[in-house]
CSV table of C-alpha atoms and ligand atoms in Angstrom, one decimal:
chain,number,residue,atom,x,y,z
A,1,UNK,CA,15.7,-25.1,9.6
A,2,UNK,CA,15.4,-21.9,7.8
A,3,UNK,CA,14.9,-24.1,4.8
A,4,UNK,CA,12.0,-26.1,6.7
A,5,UNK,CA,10.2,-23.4,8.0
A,6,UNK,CA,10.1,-21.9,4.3
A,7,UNK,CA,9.2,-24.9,2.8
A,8,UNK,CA,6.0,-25.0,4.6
A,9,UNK,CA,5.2,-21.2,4.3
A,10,UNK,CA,5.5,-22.0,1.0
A,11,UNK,CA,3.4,-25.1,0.5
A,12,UNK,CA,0.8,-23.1,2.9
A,13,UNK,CA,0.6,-19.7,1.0
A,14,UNK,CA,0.4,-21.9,-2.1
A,15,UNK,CA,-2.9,-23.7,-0.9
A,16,UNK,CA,-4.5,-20.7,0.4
A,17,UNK,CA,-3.9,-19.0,-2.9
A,18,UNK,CA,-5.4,-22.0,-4.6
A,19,UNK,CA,-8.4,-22.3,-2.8
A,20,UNK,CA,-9.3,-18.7,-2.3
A,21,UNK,CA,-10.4,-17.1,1.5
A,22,UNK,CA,-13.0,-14.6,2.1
A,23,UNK,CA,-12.7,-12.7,4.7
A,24,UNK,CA,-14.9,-11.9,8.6
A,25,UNK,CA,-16.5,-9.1,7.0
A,26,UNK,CA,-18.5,-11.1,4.9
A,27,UNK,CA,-21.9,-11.2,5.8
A,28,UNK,CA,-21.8,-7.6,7.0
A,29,UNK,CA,-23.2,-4.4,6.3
A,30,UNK,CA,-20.3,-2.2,4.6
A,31,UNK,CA,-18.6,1.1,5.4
A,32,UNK,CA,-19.8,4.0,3.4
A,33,UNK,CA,-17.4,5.3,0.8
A,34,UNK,CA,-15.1,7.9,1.6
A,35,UNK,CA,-12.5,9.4,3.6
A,36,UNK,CA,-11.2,7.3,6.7
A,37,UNK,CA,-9.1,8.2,9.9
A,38,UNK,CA,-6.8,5.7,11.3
A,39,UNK,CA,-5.2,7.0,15.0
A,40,UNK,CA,-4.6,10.7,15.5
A,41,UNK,CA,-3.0,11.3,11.8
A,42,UNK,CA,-3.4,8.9,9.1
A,43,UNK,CA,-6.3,8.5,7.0
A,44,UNK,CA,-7.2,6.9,3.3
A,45,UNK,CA,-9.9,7.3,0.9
A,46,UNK,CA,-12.3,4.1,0.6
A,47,UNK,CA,-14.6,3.7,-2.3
A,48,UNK,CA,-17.3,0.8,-2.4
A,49,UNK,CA,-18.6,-1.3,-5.1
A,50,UNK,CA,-21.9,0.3,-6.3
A,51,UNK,CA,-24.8,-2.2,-5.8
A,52,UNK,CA,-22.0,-4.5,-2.9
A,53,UNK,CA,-22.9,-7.5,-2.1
A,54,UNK,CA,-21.9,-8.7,1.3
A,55,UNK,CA,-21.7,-12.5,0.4
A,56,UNK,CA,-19.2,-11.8,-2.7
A,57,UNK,CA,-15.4,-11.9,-2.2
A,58,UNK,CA,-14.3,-9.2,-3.3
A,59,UNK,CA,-10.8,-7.6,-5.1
A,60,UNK,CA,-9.3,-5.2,-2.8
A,61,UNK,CA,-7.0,-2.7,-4.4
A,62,UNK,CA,-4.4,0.4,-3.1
A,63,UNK,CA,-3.4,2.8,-5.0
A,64,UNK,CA,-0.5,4.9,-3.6
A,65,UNK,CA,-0.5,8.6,-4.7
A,66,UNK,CA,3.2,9.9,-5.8
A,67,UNK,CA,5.4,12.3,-4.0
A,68,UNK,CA,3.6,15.9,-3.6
A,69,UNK,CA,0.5,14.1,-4.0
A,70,UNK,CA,-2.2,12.8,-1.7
A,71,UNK,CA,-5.0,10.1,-1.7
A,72,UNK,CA,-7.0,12.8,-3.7
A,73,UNK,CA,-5.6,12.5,-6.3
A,74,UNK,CA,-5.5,8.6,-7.0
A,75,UNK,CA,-9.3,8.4,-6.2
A,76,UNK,CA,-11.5,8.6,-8.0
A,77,UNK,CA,-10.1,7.0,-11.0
A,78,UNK,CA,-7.2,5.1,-8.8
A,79,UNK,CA,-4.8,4.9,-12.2
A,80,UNK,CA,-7.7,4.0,-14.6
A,81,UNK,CA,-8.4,0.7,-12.8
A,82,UNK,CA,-11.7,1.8,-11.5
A,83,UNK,CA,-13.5,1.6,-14.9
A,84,UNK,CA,-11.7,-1.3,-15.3
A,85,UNK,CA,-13.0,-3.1,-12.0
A,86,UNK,CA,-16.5,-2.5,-13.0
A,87,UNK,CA,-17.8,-1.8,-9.6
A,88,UNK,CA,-16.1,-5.7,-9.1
A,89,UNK,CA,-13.0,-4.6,-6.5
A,90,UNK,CA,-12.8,-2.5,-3.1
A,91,UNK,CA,-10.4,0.8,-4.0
A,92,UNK,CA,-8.5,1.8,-0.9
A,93,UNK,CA,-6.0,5.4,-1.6
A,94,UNK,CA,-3.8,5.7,1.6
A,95,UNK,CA,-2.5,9.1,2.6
A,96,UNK,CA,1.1,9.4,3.0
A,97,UNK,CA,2.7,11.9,5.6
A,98,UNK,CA,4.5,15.0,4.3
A,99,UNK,CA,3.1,13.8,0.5
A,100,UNK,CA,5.4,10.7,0.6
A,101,UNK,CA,6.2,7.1,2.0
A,102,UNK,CA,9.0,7.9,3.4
A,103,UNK,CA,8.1,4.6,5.6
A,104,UNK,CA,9.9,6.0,8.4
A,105,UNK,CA,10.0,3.3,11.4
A,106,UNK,CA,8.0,1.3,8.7
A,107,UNK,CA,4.8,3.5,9.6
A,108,UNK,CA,3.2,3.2,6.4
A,109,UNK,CA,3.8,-0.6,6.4
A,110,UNK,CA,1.6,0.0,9.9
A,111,UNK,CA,-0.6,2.2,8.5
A,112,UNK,CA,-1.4,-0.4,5.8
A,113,UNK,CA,-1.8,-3.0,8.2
A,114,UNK,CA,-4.3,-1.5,9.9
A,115,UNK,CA,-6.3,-0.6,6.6
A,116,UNK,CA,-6.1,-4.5,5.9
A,117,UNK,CA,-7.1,-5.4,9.3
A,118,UNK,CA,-10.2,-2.4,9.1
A,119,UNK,CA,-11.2,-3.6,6.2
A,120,UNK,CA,-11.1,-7.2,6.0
A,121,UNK,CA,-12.9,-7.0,9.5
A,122,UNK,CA,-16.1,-4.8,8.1
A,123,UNK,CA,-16.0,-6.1,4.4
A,124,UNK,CA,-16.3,-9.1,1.7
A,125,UNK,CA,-12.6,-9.6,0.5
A,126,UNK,CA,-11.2,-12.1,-1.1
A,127,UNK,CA,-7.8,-12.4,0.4
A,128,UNK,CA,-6.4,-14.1,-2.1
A,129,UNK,CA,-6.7,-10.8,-4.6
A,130,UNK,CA,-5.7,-8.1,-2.9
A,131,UNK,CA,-3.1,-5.8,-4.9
A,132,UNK,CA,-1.4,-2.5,-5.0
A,133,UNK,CA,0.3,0.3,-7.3
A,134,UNK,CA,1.4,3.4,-7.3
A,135,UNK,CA,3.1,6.0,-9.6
A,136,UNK,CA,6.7,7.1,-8.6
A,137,UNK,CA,6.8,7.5,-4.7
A,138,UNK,CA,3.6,5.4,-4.9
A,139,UNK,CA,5.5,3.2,-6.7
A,140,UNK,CA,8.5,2.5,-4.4
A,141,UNK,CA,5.5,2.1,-1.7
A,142,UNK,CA,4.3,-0.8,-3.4
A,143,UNK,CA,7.3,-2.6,-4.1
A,144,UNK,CA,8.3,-1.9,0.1
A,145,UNK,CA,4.7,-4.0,0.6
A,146,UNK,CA,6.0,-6.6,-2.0
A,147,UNK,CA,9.0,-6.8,-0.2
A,148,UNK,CA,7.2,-6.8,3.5
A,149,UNK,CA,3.9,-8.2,3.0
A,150,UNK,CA,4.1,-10.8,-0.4
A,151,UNK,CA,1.7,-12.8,2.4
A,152,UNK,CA,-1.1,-10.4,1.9
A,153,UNK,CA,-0.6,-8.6,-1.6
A,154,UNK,CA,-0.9,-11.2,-4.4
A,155,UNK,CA,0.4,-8.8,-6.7
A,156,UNK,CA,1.4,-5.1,-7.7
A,157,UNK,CA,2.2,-3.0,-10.0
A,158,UNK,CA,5.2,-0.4,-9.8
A,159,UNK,CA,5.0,2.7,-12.1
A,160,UNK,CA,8.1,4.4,-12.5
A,161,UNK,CA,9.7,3.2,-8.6
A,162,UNK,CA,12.4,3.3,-7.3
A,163,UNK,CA,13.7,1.5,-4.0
A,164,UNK,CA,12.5,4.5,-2.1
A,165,UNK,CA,10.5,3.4,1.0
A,166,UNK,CA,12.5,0.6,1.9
A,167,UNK,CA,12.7,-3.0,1.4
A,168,UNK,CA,12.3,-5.3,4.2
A,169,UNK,CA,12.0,-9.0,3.7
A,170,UNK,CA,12.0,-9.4,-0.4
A,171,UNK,CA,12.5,-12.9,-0.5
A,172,UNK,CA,9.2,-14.0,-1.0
A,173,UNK,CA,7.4,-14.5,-4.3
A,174,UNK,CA,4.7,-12.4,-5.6
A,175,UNK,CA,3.9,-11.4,-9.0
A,176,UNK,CA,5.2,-8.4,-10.4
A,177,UNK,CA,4.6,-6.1,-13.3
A,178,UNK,CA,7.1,-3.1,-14.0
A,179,UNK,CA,6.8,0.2,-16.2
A,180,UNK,CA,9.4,2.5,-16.3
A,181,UNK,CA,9.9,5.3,-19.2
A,182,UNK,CA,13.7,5.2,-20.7
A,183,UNK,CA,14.2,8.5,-20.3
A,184,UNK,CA,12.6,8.9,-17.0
A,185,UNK,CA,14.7,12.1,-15.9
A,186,UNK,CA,13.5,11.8,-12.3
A,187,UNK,CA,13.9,8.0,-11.0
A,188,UNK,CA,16.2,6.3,-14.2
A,189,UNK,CA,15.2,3.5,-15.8
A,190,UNK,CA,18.1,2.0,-13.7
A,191,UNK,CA,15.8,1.6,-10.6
A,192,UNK,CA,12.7,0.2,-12.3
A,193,UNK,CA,15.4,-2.4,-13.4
A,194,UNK,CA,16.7,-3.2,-10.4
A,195,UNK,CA,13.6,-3.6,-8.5
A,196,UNK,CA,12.3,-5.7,-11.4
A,197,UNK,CA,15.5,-7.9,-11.3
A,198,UNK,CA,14.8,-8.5,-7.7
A,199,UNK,CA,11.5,-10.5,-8.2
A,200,UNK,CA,13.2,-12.1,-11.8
A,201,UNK,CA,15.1,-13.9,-9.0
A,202,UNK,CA,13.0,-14.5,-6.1
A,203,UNK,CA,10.3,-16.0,-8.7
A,204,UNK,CA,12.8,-17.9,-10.3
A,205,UNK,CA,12.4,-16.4,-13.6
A,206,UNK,CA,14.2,-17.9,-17.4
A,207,UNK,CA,16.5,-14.9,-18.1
A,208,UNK,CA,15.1,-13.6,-21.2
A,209,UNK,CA,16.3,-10.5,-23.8
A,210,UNK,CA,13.7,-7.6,-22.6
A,211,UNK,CA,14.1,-5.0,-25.1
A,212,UNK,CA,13.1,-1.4,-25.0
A,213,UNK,CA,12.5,1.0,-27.1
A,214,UNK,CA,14.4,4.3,-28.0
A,215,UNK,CA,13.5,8.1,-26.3
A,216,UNK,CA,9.8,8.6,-28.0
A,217,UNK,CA,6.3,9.0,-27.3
A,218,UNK,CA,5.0,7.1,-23.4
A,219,UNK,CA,2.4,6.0,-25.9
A,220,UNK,CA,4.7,3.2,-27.2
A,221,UNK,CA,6.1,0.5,-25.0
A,222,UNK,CA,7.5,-3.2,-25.2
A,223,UNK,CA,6.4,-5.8,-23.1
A,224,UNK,CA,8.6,-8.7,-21.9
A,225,UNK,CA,6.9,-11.4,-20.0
A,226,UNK,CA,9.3,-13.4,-18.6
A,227,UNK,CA,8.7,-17.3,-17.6
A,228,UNK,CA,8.7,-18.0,-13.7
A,229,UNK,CA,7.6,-19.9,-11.1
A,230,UNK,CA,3.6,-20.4,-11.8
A,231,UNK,CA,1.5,-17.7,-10.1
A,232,UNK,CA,4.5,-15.5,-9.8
A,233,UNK,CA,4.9,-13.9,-13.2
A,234,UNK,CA,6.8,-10.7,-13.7
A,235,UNK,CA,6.3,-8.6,-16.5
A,236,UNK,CA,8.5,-5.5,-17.7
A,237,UNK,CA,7.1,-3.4,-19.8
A,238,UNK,CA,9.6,0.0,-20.8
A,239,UNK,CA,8.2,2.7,-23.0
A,240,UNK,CA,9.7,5.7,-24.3
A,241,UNK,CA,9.0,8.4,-22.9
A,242,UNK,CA,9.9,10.0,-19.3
A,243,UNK,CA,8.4,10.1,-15.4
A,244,UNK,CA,4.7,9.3,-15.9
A,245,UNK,CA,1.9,7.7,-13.9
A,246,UNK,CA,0.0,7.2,-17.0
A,247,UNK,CA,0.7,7.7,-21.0
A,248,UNK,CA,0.2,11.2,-21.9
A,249,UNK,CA,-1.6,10.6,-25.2
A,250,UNK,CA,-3.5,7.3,-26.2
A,251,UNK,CA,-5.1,4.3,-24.5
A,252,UNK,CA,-4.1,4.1,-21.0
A,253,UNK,CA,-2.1,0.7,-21.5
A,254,UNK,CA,0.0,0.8,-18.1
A,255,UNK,CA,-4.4,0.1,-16.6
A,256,UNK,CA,-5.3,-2.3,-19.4
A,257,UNK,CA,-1.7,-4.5,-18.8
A,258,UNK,CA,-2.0,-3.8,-14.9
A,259,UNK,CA,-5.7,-5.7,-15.1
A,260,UNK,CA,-4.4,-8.4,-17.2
A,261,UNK,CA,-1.4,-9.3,-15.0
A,262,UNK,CA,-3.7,-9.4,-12.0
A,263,UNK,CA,-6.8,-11.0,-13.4
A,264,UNK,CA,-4.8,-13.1,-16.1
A,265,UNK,CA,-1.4,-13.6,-15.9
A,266,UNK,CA,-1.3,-14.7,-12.1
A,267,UNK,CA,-3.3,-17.6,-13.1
A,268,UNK,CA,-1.5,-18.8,-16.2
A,269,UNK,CA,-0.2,-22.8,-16.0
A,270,UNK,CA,-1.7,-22.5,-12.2
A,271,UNK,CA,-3.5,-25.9,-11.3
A,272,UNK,CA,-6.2,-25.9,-9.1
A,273,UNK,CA,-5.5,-28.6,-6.6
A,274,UNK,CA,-8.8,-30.7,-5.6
A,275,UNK,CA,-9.8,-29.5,-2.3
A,276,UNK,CA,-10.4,-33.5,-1.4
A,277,UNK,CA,-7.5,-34.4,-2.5
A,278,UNK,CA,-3.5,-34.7,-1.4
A,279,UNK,CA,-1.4,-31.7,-1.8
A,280,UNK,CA,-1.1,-31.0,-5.1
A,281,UNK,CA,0.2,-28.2,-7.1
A,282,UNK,CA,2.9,-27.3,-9.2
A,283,UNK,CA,3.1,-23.9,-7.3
A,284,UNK,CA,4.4,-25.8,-4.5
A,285,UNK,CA,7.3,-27.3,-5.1
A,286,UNK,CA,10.2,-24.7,-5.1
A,287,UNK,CA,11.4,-22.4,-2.3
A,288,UNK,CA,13.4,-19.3,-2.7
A,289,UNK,CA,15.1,-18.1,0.7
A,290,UNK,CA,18.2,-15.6,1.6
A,291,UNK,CA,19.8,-18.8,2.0
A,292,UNK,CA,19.5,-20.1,-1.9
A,293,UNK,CA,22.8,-19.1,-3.3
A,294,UNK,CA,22.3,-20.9,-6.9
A,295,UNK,CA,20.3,-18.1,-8.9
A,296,UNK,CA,19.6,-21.0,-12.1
A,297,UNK,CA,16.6,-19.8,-13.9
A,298,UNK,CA,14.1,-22.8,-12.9
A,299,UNK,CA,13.7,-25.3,-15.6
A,300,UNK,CA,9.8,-24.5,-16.3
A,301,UNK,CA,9.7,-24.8,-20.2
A,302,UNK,CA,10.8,-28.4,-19.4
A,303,UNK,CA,8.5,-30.4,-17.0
A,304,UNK,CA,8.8,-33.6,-15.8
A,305,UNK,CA,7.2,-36.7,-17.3
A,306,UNK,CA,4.8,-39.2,-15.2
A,307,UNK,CA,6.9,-40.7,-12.4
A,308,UNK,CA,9.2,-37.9,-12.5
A,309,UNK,CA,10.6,-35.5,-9.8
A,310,UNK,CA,8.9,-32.1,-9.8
A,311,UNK,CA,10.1,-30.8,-6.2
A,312,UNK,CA,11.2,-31.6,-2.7
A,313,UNK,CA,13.7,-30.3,-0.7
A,314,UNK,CA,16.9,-29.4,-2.2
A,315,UNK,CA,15.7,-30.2,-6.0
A,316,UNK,CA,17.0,-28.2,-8.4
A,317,UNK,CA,15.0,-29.4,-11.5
A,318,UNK,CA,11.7,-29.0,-13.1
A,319,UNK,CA,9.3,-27.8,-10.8
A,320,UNK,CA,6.0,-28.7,-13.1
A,321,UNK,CA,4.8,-31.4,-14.7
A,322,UNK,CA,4.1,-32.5,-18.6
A,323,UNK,CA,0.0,-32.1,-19.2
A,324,UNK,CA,-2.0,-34.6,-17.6
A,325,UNK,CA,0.2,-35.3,-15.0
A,326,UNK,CA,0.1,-33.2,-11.3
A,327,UNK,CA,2.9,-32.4,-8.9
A,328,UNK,CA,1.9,-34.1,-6.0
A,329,UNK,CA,3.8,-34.1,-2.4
A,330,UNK,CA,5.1,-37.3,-1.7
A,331,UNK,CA,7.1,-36.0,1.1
A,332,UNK,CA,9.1,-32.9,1.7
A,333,UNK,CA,12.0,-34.6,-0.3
A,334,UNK,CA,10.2,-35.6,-2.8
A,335,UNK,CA,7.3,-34.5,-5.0
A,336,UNK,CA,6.3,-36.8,-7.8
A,337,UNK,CA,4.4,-36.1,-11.1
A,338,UNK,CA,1.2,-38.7,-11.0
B,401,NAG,C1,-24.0,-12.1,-4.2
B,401,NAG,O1,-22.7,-12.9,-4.2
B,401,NAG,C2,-23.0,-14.3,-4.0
B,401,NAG,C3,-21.6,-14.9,-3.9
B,401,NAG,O2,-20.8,-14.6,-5.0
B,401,NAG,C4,-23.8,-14.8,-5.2
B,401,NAG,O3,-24.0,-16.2,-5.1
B,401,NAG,C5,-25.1,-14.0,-5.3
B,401,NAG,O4,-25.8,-14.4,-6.4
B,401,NAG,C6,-24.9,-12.5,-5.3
B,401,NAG,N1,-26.1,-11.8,-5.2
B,401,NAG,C7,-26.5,-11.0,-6.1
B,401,NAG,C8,-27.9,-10.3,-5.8
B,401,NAG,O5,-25.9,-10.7,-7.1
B,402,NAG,C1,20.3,6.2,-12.1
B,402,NAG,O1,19.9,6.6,-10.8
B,402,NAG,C2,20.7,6.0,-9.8
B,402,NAG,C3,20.0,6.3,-8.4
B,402,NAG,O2,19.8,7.7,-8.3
B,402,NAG,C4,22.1,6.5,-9.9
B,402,NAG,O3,22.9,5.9,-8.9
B,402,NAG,C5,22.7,6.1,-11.3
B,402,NAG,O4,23.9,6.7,-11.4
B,402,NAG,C6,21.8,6.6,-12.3
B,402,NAG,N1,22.2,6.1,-13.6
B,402,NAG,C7,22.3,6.8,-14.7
B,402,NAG,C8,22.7,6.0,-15.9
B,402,NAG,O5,22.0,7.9,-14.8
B,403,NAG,C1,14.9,-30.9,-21.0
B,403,NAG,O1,15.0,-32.2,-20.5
B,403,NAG,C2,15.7,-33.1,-21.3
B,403,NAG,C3,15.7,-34.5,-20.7
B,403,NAG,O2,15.9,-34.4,-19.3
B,403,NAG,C4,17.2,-32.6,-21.4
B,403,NAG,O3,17.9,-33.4,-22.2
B,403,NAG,C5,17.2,-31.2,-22.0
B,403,NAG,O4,18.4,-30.6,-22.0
B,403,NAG,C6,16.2,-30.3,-21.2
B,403,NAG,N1,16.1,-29.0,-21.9
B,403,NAG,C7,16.2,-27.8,-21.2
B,403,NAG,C8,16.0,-26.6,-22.0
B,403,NAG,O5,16.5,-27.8,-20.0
């Protein structure tokens, strides 16, 4: 039943990922930028696109300031992704209580909720592209909303996190990209691992070497990109130097890799399904659930030829197809490459 209900949470999220949503504030005149209150005592800092259209779906992105820090001090520049955006994505900076996401009683899972509601009500969003990162604290924020809300975030980045604001849910997919410093002397490399080896799972990932390098400059980093489920990449990327939101010297490459993974990487080998058409795409045709016990890397170097299985219920084999053929839902048994 569980299994079912999955399935076609699954098979939904998958086609509403594919075919993109915009959301009732299109059409409307926006908010000005600027500092928001929510209720008696939250509040978050809201910066609109210069020159915003209210027909264009837009990015929406949160940026979760680190422990002693507030929503000052991610906006302006919200991690160097601002420059990046080109005036082409919504920033949002929430304010944590006491300088942290402690997530108490999950009130900063509610105070998010009620940013996404706010804003999606009054503005142009495409809901399909809505992220989040953070740096430390802000980090372990972002991987609590991976874990909680993997229906609304397509992706996030986690900047030298740890499991610090909690973890409900965590068996959904969504993309993830991971940066931790090997000598981080506050939150060890240990925790960017684990939270990393959490979504290397739940995406179905190939295990895969990921090396890093020795203590040295934050400036220099090796990237692993491991092979998962398509549109659920994760990406580590370990550098050498200790507990920073952003290299110390040098290009800012923890922006540059964060843009890639969400305006590249989430796409890669992602079909997009012809909205005429049956059900088809190869993102649909796996499900991961607290009941899955077998933790086999999914086979996706190896698709399936023409006529071949490529999914259903209780298939354990390749989950995509060889080029020119598509994944298609034959029934919830059985998916077929045609
Ligand atoms: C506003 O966005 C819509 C939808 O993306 C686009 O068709 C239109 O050309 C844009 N208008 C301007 C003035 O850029
Ligand atoms: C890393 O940090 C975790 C959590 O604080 C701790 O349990 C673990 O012992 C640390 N590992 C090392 C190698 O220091
Ligand atoms: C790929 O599929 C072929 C044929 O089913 C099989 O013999 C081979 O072992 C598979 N390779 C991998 C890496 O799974």
């Amino acid at each position: 039943m569980l299994y079912t209900t999955s399935f076609w949470l699954t098979l939904f999220a998958a086609l509403h990922y594919a075919l993109g949503a915009s959301t009732p504030g299109c059409g409307k005149n926006p908010p000005a930028s600027g500092t928001k209150t929510i209720g008696s005592n939250r509040q978050y800092v809201l910066q609109v696109p210069a020159n915003y259209n209210t027909s264009r779906p837009y990015k929406l992105i949160f940026g979760f300031h680190w422990l002693g820090g507030n929503m000052n001090n991610v906006a302006p520049g919200y991690y160097g992704l601002r420059d990046l955006a080109q005036e082409g994505a919504i920033f949002v900076a929430p304010n944590g209580l006491d300088n942290g996401w402690a997530n108490t009683g999950d009130r900063d899972t509610t105070l998010v909720n009620q940013i996404l509601a706010e804003i999606k009500n009054n503005m142009c969003v495409d809901d399909t592209q809505i992220f989040a990162t953070g740096f430390s604290y802000g980090g372990g924020m972002s991987y609590s909303l991976a874990c909680s809300n993997a229906k609304d975030f397509r992706a996030v980045s986690v900047i030298a996190g740890a499991q610090l604001s909690g973890c409900t849910g965590g068996e959904t997919r969504i993309a993830y990209l991971g940066i931790h410093g090997v000598v981080d002397s506050v939150l060890n490399i240990s925790n960017g691992r684990t939270l990393r080896d959490r979504y290397l799972r739940v995406n179905g990932c190939q295990s895969k070497n990921a090396p890093e390098p020795g203590r040295g400059a934050d400036s220099n980093f090796m990237k692993t990109e491991y092979s998962c489920t398509a549109g659920y990449p994760v990406w580590w990327m370990a550098h050498g130097g200790d507990h920073v939101g952003s290299p110390s010297s040098g290009q800012n490459w923890m922006a540059t890799h964060t843009w890639d993974f969400w305006t590249k990487a989430i796409y890669a080998g992602v079909e997009n399904p012809t909205p005429t058409g049956t059900s088809t795409t190869t993102t649909t045709t796996t499900t991961t659930t607290s009941t899955t016990t077998s933790q086999q890397p999914q086979p996706t170097g190896n698709c399936s030829a023409r006529y071949g299985q490529c999914g259903g219920q209780g298939w354990n084999g390749a989950s995509c197809c060889q080029s020119g053929y598509t994944c298609t839902v034959v029934n919830s048994f059985y998916h077929q490459c045609l």
